[in-house]
Backbone as numpy.savetxt, mean C-alpha at the origin, in Angstrom:
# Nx Ny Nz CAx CAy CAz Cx Cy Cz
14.98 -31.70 -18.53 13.83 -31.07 -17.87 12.56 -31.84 -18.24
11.74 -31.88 -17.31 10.72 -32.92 -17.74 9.59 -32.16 -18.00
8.37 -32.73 -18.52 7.23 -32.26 -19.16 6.56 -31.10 -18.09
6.15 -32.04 -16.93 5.77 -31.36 -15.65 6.69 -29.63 -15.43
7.92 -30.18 -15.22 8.32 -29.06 -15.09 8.47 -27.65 -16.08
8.62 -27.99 -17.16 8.36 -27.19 -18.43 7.12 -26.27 -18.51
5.49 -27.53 -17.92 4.36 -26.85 -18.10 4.37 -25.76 -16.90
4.96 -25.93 -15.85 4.66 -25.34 -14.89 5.61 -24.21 -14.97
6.72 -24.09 -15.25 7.52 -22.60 -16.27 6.47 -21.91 -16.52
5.93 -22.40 -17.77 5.24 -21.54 -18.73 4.19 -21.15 -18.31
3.69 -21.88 -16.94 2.37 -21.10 -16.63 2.61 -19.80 -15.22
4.15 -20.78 -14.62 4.45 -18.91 -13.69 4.80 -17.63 -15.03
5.10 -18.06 -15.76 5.92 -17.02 -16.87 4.63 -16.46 -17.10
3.39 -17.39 -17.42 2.23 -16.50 -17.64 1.90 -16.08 -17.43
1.81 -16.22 -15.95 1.41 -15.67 -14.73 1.85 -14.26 -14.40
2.87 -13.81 -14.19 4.10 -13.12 -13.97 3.76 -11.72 -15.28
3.75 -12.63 -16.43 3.56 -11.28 -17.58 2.34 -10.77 -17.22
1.06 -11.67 -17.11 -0.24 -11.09 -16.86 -0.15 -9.91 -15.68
-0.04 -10.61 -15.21 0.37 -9.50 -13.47 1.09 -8.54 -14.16
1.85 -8.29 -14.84 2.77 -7.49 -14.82 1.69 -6.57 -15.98
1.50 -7.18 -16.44 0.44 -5.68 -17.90 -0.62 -5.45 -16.89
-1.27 -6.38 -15.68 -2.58 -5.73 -15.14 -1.90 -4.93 -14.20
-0.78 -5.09 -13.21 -0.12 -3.61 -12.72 0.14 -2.57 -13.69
0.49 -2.73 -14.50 1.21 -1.47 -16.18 -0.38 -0.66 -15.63
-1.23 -0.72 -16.26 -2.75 -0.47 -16.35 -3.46 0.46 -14.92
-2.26 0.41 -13.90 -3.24 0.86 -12.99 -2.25 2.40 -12.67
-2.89 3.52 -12.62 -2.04 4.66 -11.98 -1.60 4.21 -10.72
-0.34 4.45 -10.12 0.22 4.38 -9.17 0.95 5.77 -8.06
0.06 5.48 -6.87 1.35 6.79 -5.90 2.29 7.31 -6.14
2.20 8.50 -6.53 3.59 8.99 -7.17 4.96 9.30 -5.79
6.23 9.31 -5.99 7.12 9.58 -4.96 8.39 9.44 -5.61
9.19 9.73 -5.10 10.83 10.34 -5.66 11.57 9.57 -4.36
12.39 9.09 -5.16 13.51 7.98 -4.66 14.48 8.80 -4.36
14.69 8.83 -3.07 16.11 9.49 -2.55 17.18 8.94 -2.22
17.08 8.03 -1.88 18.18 6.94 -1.58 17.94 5.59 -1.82
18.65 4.21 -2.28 18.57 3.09 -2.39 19.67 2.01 -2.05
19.54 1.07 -1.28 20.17 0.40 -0.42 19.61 -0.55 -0.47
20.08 -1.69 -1.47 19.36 -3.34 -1.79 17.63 -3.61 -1.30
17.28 -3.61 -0.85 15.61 -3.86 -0.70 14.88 -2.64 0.54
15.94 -1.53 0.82 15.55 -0.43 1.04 15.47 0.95 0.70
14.67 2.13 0.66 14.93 3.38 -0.43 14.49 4.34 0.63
14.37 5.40 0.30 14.48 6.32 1.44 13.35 7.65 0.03
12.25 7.71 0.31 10.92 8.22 -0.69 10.87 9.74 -0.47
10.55 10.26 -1.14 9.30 11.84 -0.70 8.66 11.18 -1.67
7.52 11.55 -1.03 5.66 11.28 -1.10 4.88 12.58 -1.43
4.43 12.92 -2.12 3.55 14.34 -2.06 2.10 14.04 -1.13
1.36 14.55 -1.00 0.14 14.74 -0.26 -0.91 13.76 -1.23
-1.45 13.06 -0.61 -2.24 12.24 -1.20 -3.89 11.93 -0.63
-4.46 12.00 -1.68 -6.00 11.60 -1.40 -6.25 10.13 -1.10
-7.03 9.78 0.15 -7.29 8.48 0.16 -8.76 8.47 -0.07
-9.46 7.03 0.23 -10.57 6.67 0.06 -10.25 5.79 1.36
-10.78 5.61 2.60 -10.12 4.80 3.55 -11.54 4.40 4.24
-10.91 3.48 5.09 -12.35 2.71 5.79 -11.79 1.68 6.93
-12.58 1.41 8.07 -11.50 0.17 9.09 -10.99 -1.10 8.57
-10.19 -1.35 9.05 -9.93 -2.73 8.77 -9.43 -3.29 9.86
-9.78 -4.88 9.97 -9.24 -5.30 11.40 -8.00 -6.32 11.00
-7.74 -5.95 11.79 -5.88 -7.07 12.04 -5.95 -8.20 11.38
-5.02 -8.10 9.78 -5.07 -9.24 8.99 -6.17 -10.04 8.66
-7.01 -9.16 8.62 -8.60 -9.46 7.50 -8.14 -9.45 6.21
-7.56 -8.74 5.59 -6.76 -8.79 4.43 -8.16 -8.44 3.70
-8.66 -7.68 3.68 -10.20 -7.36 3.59 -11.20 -8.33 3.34
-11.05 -9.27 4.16 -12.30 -10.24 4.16 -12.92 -10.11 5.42
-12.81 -8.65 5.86 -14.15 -8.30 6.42 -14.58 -7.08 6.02
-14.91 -7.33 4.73 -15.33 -6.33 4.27 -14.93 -5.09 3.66
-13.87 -4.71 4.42 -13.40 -3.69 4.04 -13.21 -3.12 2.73
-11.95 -3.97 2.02 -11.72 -4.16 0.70 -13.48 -3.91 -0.15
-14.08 -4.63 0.15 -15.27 -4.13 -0.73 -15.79 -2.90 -0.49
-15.81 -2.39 0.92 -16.56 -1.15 1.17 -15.77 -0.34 0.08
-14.62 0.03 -0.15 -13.85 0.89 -0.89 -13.84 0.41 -2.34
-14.03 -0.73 -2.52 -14.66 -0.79 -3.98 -15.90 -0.53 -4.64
-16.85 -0.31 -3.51 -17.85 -0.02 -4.11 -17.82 2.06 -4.16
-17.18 2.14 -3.42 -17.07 3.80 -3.18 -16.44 3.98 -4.91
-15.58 3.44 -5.52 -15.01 3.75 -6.78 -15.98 2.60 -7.58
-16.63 2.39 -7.61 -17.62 1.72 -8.42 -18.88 2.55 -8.75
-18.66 3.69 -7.76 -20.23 4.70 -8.15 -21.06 4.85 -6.55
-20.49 4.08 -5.82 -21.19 4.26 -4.45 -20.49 5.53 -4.08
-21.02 6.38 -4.12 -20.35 7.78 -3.98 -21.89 8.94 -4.83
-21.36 10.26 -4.34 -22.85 11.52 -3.93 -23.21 12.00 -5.84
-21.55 11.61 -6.81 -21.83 12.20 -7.98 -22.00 10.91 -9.09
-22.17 9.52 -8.14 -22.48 8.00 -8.81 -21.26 8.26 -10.06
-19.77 8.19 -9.51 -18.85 8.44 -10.33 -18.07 7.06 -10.31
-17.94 6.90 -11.06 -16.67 5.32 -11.85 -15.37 6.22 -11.13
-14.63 5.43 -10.42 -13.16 6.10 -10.23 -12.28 4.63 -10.53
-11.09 5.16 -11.25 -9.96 4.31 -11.60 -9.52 3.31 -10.58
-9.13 2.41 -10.23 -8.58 1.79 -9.21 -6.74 2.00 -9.41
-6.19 2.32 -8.22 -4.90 2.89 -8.46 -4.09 1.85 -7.52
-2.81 1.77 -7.38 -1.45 1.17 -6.40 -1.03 2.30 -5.70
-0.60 1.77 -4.50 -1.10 0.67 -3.74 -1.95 1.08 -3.07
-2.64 -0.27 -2.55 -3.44 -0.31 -0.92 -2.68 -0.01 0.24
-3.10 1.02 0.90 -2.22 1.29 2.08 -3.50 0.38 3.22
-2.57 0.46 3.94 -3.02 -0.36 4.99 -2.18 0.17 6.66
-3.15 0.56 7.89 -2.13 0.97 9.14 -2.96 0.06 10.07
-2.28 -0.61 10.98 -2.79 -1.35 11.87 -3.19 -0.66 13.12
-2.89 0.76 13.20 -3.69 1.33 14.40 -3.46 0.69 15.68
-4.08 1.38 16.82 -3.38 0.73 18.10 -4.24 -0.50 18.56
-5.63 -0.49 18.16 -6.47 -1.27 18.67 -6.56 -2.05 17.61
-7.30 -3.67 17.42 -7.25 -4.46 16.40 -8.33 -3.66 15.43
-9.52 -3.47 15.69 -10.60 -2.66 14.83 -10.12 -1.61 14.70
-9.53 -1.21 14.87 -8.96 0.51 14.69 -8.08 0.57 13.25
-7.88 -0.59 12.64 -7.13 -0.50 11.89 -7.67 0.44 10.46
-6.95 0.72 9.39 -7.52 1.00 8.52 -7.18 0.36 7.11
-7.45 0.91 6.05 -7.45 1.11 4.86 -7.70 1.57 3.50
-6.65 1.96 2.88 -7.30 3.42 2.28 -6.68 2.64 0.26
-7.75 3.55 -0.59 -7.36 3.27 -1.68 -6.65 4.74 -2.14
-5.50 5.19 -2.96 -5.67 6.44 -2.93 -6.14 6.72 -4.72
-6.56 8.10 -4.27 -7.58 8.65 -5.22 -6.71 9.37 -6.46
-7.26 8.76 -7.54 -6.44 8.95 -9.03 -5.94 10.65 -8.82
-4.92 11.12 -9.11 -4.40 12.62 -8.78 -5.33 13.50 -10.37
-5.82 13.05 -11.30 -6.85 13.83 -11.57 -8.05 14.31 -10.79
-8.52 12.97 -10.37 -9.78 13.27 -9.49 -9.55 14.04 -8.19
-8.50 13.30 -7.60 -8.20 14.57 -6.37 -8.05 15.68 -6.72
-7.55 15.99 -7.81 -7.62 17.66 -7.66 -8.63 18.35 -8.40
-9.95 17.65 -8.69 -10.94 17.66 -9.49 -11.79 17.97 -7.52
-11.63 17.15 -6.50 -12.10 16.84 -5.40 -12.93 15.82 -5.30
-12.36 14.81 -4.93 -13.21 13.67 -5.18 -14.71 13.46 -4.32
-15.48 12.77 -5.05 -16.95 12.88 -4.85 -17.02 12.45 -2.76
-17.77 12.63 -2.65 -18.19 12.08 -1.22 -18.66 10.57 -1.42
-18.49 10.01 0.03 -18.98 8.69 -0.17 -20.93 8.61 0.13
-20.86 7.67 -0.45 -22.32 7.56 -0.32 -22.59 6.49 1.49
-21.70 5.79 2.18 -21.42 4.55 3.16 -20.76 5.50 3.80
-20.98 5.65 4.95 -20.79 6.29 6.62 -19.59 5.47 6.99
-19.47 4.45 6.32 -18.06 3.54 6.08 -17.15 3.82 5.69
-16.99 4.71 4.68 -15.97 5.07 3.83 -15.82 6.30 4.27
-14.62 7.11 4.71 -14.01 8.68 4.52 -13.06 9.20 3.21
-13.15 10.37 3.11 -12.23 10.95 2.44 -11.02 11.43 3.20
-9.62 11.04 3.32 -8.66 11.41 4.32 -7.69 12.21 3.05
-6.65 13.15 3.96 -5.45 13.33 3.65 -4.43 12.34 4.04
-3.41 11.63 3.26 -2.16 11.25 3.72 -1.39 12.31 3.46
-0.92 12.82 4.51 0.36 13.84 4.52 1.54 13.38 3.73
2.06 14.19 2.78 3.57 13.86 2.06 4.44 13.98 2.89
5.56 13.82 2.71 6.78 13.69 3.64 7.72 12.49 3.42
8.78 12.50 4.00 9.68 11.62 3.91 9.74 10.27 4.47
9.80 9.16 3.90 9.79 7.86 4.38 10.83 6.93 4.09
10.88 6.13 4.88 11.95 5.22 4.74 10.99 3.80 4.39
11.57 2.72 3.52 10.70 1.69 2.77 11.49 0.23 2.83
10.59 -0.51 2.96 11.05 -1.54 2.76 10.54 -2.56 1.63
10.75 -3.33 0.57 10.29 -3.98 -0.19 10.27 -5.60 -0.08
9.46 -6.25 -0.35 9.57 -7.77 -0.35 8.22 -8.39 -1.01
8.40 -9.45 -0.98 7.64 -10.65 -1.63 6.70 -11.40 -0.66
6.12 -12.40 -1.04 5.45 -13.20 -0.12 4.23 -12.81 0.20
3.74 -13.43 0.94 1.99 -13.00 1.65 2.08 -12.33 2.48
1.80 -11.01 2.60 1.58 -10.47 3.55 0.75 -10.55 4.68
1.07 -10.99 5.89 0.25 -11.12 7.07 1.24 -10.26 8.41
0.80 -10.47 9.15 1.04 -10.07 10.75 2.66 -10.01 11.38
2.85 -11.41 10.71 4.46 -11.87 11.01 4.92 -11.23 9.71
4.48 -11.51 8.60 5.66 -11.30 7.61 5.83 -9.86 7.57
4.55 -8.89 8.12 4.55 -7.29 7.55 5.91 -6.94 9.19
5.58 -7.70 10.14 6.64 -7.37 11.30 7.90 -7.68 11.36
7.83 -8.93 10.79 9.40 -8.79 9.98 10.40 -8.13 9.30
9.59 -7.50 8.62 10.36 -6.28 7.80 10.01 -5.20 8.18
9.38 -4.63 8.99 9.25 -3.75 9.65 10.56 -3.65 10.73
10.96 -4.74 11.20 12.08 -4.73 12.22 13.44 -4.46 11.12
13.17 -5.41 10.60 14.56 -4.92 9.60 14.60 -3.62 8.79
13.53 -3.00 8.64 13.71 -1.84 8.62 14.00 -0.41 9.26
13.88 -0.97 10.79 13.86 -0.34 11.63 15.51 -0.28 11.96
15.78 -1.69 11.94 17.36 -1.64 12.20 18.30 -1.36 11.26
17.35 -1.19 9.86 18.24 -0.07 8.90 18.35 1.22 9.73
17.01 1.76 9.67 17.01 3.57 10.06 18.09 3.79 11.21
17.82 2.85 12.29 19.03 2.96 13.43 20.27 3.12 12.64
20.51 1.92 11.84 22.06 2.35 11.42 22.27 3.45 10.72
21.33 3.99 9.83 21.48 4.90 9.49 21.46 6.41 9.60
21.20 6.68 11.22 21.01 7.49 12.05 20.04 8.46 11.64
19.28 7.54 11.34 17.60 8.84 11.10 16.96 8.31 12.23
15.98 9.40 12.36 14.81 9.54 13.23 13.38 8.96 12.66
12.99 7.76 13.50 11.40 7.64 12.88 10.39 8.23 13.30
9.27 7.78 12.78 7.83 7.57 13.55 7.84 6.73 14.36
6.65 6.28 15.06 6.58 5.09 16.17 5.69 4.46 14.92
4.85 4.96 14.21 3.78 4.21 13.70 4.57 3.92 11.82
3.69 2.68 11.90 4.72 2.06 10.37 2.88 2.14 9.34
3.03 1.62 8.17 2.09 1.04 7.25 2.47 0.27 6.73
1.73 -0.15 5.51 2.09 -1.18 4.77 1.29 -1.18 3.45
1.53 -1.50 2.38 1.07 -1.11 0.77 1.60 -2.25 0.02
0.55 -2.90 -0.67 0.04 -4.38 -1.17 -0.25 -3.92 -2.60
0.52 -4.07 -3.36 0.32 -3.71 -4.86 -0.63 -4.51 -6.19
-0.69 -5.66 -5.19 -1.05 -7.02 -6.28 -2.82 -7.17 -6.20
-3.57 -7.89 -7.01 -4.34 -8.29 -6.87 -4.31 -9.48 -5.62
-5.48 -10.01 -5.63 -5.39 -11.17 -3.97 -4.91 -12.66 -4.71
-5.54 -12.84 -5.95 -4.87 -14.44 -6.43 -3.35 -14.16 -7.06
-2.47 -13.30 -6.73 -1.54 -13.26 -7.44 -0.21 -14.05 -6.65
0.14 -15.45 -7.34 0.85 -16.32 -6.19 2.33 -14.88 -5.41
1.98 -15.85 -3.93 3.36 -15.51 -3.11 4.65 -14.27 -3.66
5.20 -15.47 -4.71 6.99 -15.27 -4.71 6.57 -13.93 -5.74
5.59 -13.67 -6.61 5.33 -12.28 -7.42 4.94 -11.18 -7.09
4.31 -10.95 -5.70 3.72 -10.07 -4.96 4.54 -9.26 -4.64
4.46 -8.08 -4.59 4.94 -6.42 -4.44 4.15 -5.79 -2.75
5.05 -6.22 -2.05 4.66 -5.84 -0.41 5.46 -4.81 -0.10
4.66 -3.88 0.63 6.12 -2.84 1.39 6.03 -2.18 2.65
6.47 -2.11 3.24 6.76 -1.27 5.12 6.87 -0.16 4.70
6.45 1.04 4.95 6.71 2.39 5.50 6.53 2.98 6.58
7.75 3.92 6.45 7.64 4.20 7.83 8.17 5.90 7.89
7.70 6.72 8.33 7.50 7.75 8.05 9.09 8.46 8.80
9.94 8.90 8.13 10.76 9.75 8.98 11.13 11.42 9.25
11.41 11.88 10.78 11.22 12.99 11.52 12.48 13.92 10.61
11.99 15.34 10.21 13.26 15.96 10.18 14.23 16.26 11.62
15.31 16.44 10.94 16.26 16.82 12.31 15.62 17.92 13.30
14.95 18.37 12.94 14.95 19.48 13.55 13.13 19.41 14.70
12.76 18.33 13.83 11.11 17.71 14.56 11.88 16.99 15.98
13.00 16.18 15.65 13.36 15.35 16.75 14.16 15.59 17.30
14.38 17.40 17.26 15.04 18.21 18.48 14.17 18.55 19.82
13.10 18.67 19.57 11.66 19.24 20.32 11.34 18.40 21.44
């Protein structure tokens, strides 16, 4: 093994642990694993507080977005309150390209404390409804193609597996933005109908 390659080990390895104690550090969406099937799981979600705001089609919040909602948990908010930053970023692409959104969700102390109002006509306070979802997991950069990619293959799980979906999917980005490719924590959700919703 040569020098080159050795240094460059030790600096994904570094890489990789760092990432891994600065995810440890952050509260995360809570949900219960119902089923698991190699890079798919089948979730309940409880009801969740967001912090949400638009986002347009694979801005990846470099238009802004991403900051509008950081500054809302930075104190831009009615009680100038510090809020935790939590996993994941949800993200829904909506029907129109600006229509899209993005939401941070809100530490489950503070939500049930009621989290402050925003101070930016930008930012809302939403409910994500709990319920059952079907998931997909992967790696890589998330963009347009790669989040539709696995969105299809997830889709042609649920078919085989004779559940009922939603029409509408999301997507939840766990990582910071410099965190290379192959370490990144990406995922599809997709919300599924009880039997008895997709009798109606």
């Amino acid at each position: 093994m040569s020098h080159i390659t050795l240094i460059l080990l030790v600096v994904v390895a570094g890489i990789f642990a760092w990432n891994m104690r600065a995810f440890a550090g952050y509260e995360s969406a809570e949900y219960t694993v119902v089923e698991t099937d190699g890079e798919f799981e089948i979730r309940d979600y409880p009801d969740l507080k967001l912090a949400a705001t638009e986002m347009k089609r694979d801005s990846k919040g470099r238009d802004g977005s991403f900051m509008r909602l950081f500054g809302y948990i930075s104190g831009g908010n009615e009680a100038k309150q510090k809020i935790e930053m939590t996993t994941p970023v949800f993200m829904e692409a909506g029907e129109e390209e600006t229509k899209g959104q993005m939401g941070f969700v809100i530490p489950k102390q503070v939500a049930s404390e009621g989290p402050p109002e925003p101070v930016s006509a930008d930012v809302k306070i939403r409910e994500r409804k709990g319920g059952r979802f079907a998931v997909i997991r992967f790696s890589g950069i998330m963009n347009t193609k790669t989040a539709s990619e696995a969105e299809a293959k997830l889709r042609a799980w649920i078919e085989q597996k004779g559940l009922v979906a939603e029409q509408a999917a999301e997507t939840a980005g766990y990582d910071p933005p410099f965190t290379p490719g192959p370490l990144r924590r990406n995922e599809v959700l997709i919300r599924l109908k009880s039997i008895e919703a997709s009798l109606r």
